[in-house]
mmCIF file with all atom_site columns, C-alpha atoms in Angstrom:
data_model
loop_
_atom_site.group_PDB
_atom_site.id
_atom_site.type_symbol
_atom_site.label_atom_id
_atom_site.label_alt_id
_atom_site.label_comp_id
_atom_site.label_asym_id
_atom_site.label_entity_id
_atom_site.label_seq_id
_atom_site.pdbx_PDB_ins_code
_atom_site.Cartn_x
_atom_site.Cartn_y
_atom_site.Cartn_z
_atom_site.occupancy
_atom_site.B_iso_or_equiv
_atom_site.pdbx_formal_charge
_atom_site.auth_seq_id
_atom_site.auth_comp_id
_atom_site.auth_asym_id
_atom_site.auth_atom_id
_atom_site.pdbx_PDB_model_num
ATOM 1   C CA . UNK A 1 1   ? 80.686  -48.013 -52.905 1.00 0.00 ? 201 UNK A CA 1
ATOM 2   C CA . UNK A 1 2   ? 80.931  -45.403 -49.890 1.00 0.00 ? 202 UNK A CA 1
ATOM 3   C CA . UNK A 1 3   ? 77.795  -47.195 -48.388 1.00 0.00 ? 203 UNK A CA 1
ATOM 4   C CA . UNK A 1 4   ? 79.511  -50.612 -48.525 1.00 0.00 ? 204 UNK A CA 1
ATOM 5   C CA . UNK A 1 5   ? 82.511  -49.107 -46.989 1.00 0.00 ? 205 UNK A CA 1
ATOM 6   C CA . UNK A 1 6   ? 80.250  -47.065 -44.065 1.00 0.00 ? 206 UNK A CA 1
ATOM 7   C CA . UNK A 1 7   ? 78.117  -50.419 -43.288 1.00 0.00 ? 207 UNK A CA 1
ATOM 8   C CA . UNK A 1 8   ? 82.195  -52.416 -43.441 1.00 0.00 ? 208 UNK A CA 1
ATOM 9   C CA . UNK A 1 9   ? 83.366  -49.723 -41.351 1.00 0.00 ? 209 UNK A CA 1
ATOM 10  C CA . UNK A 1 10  ? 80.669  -49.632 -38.680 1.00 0.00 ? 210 UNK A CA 1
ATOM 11  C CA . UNK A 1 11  ? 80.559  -53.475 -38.630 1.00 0.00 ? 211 UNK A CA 1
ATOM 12  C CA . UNK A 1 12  ? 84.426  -53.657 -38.089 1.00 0.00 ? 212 UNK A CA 1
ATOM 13  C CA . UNK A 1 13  ? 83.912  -51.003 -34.973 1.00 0.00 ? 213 UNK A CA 1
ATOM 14  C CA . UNK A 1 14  ? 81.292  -53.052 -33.810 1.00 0.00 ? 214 UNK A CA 1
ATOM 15  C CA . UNK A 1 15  ? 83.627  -55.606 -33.628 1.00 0.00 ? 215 UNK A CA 1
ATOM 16  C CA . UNK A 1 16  ? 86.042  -54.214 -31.931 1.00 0.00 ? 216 UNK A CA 1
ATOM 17  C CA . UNK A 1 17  ? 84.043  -52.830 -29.337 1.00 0.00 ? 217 UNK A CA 1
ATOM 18  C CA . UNK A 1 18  ? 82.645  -56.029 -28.556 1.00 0.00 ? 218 UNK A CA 1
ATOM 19  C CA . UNK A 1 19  ? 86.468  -58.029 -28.455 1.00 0.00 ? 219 UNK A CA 1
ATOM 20  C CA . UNK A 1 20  ? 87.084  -54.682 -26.385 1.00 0.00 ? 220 UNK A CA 1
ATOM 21  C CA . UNK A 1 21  ? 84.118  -55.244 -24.177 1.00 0.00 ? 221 UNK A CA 1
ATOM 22  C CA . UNK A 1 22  ? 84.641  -58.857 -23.617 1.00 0.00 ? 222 UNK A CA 1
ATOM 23  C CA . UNK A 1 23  ? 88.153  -58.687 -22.923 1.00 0.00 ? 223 UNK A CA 1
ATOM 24  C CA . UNK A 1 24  ? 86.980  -55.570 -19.944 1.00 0.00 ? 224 UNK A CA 1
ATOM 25  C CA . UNK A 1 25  ? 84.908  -57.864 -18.587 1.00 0.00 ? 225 UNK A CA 1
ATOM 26  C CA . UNK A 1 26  ? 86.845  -60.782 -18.752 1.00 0.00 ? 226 UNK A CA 1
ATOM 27  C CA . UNK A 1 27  ? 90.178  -58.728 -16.854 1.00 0.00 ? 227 UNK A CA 1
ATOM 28  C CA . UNK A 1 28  ? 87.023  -57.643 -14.575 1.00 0.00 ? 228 UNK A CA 1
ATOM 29  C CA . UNK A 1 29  ? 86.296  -61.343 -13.338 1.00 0.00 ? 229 UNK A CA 1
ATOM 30  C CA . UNK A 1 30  ? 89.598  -61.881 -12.924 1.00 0.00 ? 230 UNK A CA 1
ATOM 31  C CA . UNK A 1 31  ? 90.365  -59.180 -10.948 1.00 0.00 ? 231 UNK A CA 1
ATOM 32  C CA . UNK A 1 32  ? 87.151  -59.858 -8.604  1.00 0.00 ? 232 UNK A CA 1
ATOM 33  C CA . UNK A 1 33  ? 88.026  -63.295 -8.494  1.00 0.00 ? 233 UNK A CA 1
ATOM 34  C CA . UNK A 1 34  ? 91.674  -62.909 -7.126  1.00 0.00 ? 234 UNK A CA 1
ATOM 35  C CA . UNK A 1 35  ? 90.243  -60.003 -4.405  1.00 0.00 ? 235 UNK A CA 1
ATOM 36  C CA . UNK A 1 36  ? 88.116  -63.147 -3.296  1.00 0.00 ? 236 UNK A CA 1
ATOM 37  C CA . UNK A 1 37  ? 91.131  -65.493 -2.725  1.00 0.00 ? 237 UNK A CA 1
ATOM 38  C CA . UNK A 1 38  ? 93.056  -62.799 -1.174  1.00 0.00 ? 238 UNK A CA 1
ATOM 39  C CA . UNK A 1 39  ? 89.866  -61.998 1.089   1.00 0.00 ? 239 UNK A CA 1
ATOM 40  C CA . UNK A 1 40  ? 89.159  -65.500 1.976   1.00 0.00 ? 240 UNK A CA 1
ATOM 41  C CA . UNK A 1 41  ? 93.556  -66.572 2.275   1.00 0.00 ? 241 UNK A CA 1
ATOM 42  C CA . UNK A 1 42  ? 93.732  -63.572 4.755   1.00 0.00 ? 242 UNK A CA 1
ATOM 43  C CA . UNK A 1 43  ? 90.352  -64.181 7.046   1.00 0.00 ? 243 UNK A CA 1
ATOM 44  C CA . UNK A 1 44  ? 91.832  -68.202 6.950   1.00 0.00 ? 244 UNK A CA 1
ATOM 45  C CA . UNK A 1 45  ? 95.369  -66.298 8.265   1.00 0.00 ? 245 UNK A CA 1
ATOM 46  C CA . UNK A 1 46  ? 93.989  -64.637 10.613  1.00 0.00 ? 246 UNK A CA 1
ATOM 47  C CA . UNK A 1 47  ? 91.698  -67.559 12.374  1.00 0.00 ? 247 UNK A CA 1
ATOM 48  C CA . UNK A 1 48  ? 95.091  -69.556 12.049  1.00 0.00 ? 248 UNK A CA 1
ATOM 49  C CA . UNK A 1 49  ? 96.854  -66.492 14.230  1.00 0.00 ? 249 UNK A CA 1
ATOM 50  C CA . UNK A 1 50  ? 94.320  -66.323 16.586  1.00 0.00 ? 250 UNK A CA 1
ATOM 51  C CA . UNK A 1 51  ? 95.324  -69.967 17.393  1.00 0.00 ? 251 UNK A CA 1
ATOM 52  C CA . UNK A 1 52  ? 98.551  -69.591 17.411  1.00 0.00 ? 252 UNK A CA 1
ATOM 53  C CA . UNK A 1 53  ? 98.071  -66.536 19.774  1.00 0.00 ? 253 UNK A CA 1
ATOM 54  C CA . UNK A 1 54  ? 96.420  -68.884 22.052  1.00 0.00 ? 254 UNK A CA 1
ATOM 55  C CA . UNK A 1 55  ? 99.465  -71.597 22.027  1.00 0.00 ? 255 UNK A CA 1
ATOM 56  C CA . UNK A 1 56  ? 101.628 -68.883 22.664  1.00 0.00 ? 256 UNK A CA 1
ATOM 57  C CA . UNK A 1 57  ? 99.586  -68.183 25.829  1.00 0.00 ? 257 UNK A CA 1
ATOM 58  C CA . UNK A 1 58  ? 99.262  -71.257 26.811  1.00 0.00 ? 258 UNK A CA 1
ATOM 59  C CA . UNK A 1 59  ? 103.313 -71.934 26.332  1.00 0.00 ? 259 UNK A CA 1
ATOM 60  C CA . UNK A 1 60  ? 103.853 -68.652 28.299  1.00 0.00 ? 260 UNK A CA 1
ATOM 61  C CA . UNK A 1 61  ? 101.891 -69.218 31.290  1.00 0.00 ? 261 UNK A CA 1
ATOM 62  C CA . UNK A 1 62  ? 103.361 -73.146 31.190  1.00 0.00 ? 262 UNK A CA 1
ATOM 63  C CA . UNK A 1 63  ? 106.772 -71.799 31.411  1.00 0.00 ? 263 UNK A CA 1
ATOM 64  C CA . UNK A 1 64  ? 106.077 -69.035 34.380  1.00 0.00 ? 264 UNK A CA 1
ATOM 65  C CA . UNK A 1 65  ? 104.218 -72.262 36.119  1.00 0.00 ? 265 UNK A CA 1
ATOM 66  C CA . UNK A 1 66  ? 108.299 -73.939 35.817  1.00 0.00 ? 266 UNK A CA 1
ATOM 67  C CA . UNK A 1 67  ? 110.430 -71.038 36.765  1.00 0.00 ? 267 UNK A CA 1
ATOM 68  C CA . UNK A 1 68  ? 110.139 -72.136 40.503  1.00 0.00 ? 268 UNK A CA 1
ATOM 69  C CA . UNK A 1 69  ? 111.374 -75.242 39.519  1.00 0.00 ? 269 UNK A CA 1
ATOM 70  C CA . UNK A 1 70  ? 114.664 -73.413 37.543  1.00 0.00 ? 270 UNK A CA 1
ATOM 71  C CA . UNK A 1 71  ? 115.327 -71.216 40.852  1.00 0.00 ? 271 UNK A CA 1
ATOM 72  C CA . UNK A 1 72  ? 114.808 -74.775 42.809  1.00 0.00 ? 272 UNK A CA 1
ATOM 73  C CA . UNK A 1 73  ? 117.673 -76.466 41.149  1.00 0.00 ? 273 UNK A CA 1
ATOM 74  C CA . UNK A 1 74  ? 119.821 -73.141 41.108  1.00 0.00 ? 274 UNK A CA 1
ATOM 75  C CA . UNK A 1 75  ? 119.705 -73.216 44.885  1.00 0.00 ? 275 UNK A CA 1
ATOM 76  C CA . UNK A 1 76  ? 122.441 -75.327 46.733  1.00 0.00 ? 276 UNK A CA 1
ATOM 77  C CA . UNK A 1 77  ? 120.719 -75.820 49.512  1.00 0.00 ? 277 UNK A CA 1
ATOM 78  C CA . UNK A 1 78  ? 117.569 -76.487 48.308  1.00 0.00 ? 278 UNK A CA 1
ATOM 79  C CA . UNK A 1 79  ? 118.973 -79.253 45.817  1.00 0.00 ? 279 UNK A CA 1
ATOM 80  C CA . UNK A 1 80  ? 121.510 -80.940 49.019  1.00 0.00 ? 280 UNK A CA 1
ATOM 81  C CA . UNK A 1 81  ? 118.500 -81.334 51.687  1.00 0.00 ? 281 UNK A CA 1
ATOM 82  C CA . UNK A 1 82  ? 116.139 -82.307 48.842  1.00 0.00 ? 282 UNK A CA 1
ATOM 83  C CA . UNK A 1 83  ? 114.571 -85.637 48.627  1.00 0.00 ? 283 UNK A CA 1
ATOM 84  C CA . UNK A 1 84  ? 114.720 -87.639 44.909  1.00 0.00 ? 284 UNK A CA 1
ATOM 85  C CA . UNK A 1 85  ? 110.943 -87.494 44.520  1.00 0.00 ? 285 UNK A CA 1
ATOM 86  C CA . UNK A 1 86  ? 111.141 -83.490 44.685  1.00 0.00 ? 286 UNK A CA 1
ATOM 87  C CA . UNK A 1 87  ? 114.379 -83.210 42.719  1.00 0.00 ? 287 UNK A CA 1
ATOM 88  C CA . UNK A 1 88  ? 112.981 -85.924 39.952  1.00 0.00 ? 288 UNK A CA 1
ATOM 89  C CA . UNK A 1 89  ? 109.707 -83.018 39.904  1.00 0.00 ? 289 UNK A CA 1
ATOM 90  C CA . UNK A 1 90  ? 112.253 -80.428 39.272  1.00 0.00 ? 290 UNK A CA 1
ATOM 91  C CA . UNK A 1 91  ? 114.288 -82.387 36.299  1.00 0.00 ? 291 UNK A CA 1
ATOM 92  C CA . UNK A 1 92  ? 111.303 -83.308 35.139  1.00 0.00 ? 292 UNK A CA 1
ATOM 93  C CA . UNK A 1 93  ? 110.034 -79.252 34.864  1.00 0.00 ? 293 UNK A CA 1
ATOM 94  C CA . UNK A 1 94  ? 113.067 -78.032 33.929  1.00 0.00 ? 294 UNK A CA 1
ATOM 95  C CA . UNK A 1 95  ? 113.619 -80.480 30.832  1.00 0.00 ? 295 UNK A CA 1
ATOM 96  C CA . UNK A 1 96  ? 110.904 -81.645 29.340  1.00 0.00 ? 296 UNK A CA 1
ATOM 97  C CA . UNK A 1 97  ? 109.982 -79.793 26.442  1.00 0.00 ? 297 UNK A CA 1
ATOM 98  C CA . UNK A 1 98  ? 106.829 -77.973 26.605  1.00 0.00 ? 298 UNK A CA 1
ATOM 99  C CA . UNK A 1 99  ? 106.529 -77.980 23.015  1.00 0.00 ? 299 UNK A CA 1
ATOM 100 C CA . UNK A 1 100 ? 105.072 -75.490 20.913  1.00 0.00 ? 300 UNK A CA 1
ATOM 101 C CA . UNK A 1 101 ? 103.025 -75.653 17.417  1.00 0.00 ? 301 UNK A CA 1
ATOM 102 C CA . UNK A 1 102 ? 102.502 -72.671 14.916  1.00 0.00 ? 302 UNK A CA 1
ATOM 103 C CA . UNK A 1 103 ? 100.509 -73.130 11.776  1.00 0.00 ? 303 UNK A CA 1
ATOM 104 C CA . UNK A 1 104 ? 102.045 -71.381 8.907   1.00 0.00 ? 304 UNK A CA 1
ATOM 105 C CA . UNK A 1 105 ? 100.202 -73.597 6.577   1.00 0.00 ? 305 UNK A CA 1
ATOM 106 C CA . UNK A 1 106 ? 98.030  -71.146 5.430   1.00 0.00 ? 306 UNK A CA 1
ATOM 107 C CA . UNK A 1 107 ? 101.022 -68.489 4.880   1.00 0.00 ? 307 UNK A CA 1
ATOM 108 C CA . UNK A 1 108 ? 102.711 -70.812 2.964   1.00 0.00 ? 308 UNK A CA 1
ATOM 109 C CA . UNK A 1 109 ? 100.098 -71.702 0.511   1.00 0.00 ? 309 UNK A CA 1
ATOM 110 C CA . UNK A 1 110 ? 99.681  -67.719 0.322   1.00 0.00 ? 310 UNK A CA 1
ATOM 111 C CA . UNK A 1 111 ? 103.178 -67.836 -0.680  1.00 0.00 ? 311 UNK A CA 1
ATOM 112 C CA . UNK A 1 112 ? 103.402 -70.721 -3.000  1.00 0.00 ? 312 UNK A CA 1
ATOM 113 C CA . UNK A 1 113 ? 100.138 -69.284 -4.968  1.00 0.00 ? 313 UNK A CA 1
ATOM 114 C CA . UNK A 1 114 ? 101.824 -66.217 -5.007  1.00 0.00 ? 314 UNK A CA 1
ATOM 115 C CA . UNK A 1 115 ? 98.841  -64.682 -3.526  1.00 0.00 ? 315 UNK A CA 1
ATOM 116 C CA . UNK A 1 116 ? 100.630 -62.732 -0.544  1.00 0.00 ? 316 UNK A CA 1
ATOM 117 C CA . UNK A 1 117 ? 102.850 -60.454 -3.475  1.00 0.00 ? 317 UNK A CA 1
ATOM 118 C CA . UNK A 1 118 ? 99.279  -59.607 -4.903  1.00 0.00 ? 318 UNK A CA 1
ATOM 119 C CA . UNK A 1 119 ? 98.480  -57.838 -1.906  1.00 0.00 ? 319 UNK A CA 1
ATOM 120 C CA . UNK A 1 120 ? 98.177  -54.466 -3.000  1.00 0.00 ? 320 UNK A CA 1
ATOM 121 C CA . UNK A 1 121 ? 98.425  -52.715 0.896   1.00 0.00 ? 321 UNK A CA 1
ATOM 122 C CA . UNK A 1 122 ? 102.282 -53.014 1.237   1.00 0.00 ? 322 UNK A CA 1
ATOM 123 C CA . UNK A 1 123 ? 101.920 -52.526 4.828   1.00 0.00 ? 323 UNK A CA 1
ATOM 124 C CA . UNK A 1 124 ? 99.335  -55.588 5.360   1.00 0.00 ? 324 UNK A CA 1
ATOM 125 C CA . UNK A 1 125 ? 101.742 -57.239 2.772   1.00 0.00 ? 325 UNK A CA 1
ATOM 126 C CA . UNK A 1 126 ? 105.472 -56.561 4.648   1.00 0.00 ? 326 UNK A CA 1
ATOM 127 C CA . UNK A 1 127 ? 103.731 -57.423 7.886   1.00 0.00 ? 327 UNK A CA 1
ATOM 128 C CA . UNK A 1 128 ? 102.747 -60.763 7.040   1.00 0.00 ? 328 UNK A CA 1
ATOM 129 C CA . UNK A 1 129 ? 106.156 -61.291 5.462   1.00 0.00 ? 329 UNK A CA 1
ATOM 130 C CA . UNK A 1 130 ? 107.871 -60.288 8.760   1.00 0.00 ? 330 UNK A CA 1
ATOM 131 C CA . UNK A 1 131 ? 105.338 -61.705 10.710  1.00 0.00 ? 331 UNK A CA 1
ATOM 132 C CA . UNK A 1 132 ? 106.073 -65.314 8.898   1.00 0.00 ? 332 UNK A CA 1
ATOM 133 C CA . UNK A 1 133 ? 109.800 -65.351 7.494   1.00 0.00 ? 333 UNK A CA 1
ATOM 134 C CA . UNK A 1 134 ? 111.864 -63.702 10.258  1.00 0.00 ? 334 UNK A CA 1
ATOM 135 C CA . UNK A 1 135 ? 109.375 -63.824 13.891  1.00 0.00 ? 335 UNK A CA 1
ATOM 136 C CA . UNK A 1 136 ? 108.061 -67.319 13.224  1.00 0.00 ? 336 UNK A CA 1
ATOM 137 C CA . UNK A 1 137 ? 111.375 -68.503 12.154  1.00 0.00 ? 337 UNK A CA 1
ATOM 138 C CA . UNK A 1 138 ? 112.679 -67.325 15.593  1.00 0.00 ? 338 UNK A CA 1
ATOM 139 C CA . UNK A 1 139 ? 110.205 -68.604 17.769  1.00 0.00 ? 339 UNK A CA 1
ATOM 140 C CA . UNK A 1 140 ? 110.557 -72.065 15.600  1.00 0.00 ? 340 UNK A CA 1
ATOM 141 C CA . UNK A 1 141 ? 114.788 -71.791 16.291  1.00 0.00 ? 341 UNK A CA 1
ATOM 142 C CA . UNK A 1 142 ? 113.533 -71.197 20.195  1.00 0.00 ? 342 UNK A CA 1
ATOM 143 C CA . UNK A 1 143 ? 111.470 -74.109 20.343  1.00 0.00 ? 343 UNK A CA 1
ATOM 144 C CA . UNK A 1 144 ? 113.611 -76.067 18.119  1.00 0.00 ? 344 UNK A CA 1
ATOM 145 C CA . UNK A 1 145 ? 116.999 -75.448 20.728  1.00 0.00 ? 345 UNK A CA 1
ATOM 146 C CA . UNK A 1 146 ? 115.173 -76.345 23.612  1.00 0.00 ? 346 UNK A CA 1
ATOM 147 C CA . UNK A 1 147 ? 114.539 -79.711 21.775  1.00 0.00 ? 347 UNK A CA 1
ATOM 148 C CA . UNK A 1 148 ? 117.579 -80.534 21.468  1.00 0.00 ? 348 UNK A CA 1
#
């Protein structure tokens, strides 16, 4: 009888250590499997802010090229001796709307996942929060005024 209960007793702790070991290995993918979104969401985010560092260049150095058109107009004396093709230039420059494009695409699927609040670096983590919910939503209120 103590035999049957030794071989039942060993069996069940075999068992258990295999459930145990399956369920380790099982959290284990998981857990690699999420790193590798994370690692592959935040090497897409920062290719997509590279990009948008370059339209912010490019939106920058368009509106230094239209300042002398601003201080054109703000001059009296420039604007009353004039002629219409230079003062048509100068409306033209001074309200057309450069226009301006950020991609938060890839933040926002981040987001939606839930992926950026698995981020276990809180400073990486905060920064792209700021970065996206309060700096891009300013620059997209700038570019959004001068639309209108």
């Amino acid at each position: 009888m103590k035999n049957i209960l030794a071989r039942g007793g060993v069996e069940f702790i075999a068992v258990l250590l295999g459930i145990s070991g399956s369920l380790w290995i099982d959290n284990n993918k998981d857990v690699r499997e999420l790193n590798y979104q994370i690692e592959r969401s935040l090497h897409a985010l920062s290719e997509t802010l590279k990009s948008d560092k370059t339209a912010l260049e490019s939106y920058i150095d368009n509106y230094k090229k239209k300042i002398i058109h601003f201080e054109y107009i703000q001059n009296n004396d420039s604007v009353k001796f004039s002629s219409n093709e230079r003062l048509r230039i100068a409306f033209e420059n001074t309200t057309t709307n450069a226009g301006i494009r950020l991609d938060n695409t890839i933040f926002n699927s981040l987001e939606s996942l839930g992926l950026i609040y698995k981020i276990e670096d809180d400073s990486l983590r905060n920064g792209i929060l700021n970065l996206y919910q309060k700096r891009y939503v300013f620059l997209k209120e700038i570019t959004d005024y001068h639309l209108h």
